XYZ file of N, CA and C in Angstrom:
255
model
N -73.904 -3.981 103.145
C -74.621 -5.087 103.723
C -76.117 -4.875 103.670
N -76.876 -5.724 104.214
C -77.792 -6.475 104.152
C -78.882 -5.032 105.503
N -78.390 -3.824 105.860
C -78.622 -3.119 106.611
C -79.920 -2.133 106.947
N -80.174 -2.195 107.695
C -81.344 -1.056 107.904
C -80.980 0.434 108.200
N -81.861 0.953 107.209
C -81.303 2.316 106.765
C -82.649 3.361 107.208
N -82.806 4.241 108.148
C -83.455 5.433 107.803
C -83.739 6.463 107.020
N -84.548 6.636 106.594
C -84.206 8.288 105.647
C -85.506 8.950 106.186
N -85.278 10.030 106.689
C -86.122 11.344 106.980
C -86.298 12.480 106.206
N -87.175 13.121 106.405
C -87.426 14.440 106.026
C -88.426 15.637 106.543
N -87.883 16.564 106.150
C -89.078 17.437 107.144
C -88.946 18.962 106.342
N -89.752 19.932 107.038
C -89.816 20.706 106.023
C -89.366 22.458 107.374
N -88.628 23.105 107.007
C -88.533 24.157 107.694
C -89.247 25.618 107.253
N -89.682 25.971 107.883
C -90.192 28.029 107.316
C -89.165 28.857 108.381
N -88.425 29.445 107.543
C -87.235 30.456 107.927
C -86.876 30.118 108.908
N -86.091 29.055 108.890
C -84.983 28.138 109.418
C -85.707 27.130 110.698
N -87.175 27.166 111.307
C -87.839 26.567 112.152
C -88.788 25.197 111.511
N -88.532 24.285 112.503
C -89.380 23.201 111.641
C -90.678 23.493 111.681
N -91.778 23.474 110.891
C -93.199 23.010 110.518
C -93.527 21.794 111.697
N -94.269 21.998 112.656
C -94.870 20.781 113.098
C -95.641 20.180 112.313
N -95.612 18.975 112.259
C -96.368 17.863 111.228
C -95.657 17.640 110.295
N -94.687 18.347 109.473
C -93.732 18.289 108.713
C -93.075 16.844 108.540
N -92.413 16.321 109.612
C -91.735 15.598 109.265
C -92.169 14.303 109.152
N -91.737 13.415 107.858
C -91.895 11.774 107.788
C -91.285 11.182 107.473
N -90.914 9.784 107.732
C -90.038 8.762 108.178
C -90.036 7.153 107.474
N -88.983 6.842 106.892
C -89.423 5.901 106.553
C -87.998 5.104 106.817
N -88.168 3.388 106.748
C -86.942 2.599 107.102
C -86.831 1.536 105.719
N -86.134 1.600 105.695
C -85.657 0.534 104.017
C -84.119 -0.329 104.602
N -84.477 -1.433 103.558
C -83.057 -2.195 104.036
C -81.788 -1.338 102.780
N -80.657 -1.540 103.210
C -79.800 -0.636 102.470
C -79.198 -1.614 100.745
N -79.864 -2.722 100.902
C -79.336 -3.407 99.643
C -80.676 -3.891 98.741
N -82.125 -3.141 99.351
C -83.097 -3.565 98.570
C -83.753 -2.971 97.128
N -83.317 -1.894 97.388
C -82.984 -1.387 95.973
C -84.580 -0.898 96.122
N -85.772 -0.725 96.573
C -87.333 -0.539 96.407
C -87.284 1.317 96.929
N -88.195 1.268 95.606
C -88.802 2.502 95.805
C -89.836 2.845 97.244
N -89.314 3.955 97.826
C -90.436 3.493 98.991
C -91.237 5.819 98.622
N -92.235 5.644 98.146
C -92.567 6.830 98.252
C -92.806 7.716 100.108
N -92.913 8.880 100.095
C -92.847 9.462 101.248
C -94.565 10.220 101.154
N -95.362 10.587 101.696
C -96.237 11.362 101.423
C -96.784 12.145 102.765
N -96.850 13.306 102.810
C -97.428 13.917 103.358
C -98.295 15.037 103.549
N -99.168 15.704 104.632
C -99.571 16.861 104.576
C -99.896 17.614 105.489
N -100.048 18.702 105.331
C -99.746 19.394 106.890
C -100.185 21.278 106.626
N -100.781 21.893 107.422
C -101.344 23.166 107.156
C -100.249 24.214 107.890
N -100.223 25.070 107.201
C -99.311 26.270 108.055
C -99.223 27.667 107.440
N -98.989 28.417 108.439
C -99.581 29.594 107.963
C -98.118 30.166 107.456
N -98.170 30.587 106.231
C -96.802 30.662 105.424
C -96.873 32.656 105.257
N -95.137 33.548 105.570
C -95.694 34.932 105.109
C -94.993 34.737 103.594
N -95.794 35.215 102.231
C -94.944 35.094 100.729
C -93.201 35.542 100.807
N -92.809 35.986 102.237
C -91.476 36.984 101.445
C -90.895 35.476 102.340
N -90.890 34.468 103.175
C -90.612 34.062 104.351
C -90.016 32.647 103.801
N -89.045 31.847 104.092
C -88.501 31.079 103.019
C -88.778 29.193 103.813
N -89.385 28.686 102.602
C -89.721 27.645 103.057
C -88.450 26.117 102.394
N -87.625 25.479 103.029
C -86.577 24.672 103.074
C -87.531 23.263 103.498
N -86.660 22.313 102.661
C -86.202 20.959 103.291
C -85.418 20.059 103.586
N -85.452 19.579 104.682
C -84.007 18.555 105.124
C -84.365 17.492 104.413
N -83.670 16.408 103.921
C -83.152 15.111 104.093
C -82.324 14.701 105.016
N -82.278 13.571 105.745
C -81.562 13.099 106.388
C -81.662 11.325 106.375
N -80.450 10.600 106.768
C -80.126 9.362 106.182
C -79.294 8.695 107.498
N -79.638 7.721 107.864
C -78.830 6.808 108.685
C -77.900 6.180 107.580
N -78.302 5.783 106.670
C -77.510 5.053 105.775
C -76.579 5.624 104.768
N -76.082 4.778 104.034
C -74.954 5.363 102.615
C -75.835 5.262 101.227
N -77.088 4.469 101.416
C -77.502 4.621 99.913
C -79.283 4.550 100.203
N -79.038 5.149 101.431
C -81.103 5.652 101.077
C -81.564 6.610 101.028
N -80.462 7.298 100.070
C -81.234 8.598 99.314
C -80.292 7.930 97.936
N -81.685 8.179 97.354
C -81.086 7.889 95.640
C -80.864 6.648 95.436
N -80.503 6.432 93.905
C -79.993 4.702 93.904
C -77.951 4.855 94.328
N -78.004 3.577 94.656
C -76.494 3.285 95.484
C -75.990 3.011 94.173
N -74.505 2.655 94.326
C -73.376 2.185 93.552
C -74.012 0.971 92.895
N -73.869 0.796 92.017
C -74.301 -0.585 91.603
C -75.632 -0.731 90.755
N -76.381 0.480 90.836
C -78.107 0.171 90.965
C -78.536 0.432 89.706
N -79.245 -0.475 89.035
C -79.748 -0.149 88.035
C -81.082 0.811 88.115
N -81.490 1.881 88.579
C -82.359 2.536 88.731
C -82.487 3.052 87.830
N -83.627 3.681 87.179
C -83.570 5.026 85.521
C -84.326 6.031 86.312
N -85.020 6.257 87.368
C -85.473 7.346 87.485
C -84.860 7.929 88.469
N -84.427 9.303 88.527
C -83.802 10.186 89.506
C -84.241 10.466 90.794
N -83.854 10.703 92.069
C -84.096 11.264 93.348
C -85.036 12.219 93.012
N -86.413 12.273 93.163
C -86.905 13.604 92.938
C -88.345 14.173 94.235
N -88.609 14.910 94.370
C -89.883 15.701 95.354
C -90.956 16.535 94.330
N -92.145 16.287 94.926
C -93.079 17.078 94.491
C -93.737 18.105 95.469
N -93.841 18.984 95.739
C -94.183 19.915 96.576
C -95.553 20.790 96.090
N -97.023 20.392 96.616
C -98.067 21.474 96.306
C -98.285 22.237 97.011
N -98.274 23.381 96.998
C -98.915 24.863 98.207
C -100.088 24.968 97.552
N -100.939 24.954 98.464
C -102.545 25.126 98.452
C -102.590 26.529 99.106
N -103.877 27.461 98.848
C -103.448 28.690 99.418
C -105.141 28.550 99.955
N -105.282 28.653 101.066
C -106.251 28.485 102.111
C -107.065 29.750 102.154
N -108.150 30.079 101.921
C -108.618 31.791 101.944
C -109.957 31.777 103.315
């Protein structure tokens, strides 16, 4: 249907969330639109210390294209680490 769908994301360092990390966006579940995510956020990272991200979804098709979708480009993330001196 015709539904409103959440999709989240956020970013963890060895298994704890990043404050500022997380952003949010709401899409209808049959609109088929690209909705980009962007964010940024400073944190003090150690190199051996492992940095993860969630997705998360109220819906069945707002991650990726749904059943049906003529989409050509894939689910994808870009991730830059800036190294702060």
């Amino acid at each position: 249907g015709n539904t409103l769908s959440q999709f989240e994301i956020r970013c963890l360092y060895n298994g704890s969330e990043i404050v500022g990390s997380q952003m949010s966006t709401t899409t209808r579940s049959t609109s088929g639109a690209v909705k980009p995510l962007c964010n940024s956020f400073i944190a003090t990272l150690n190199p051996t210390g492992t940095l993860t991200f969630q997705a998360a979804s109220s819906g069945t098709n707002s991650i990726g294209p749904g059943s049906g979708s003529t989409a050509t480009t894939p689910t994808s993330m870009v991730i830059t680490i800036i190294k702060l001196q």
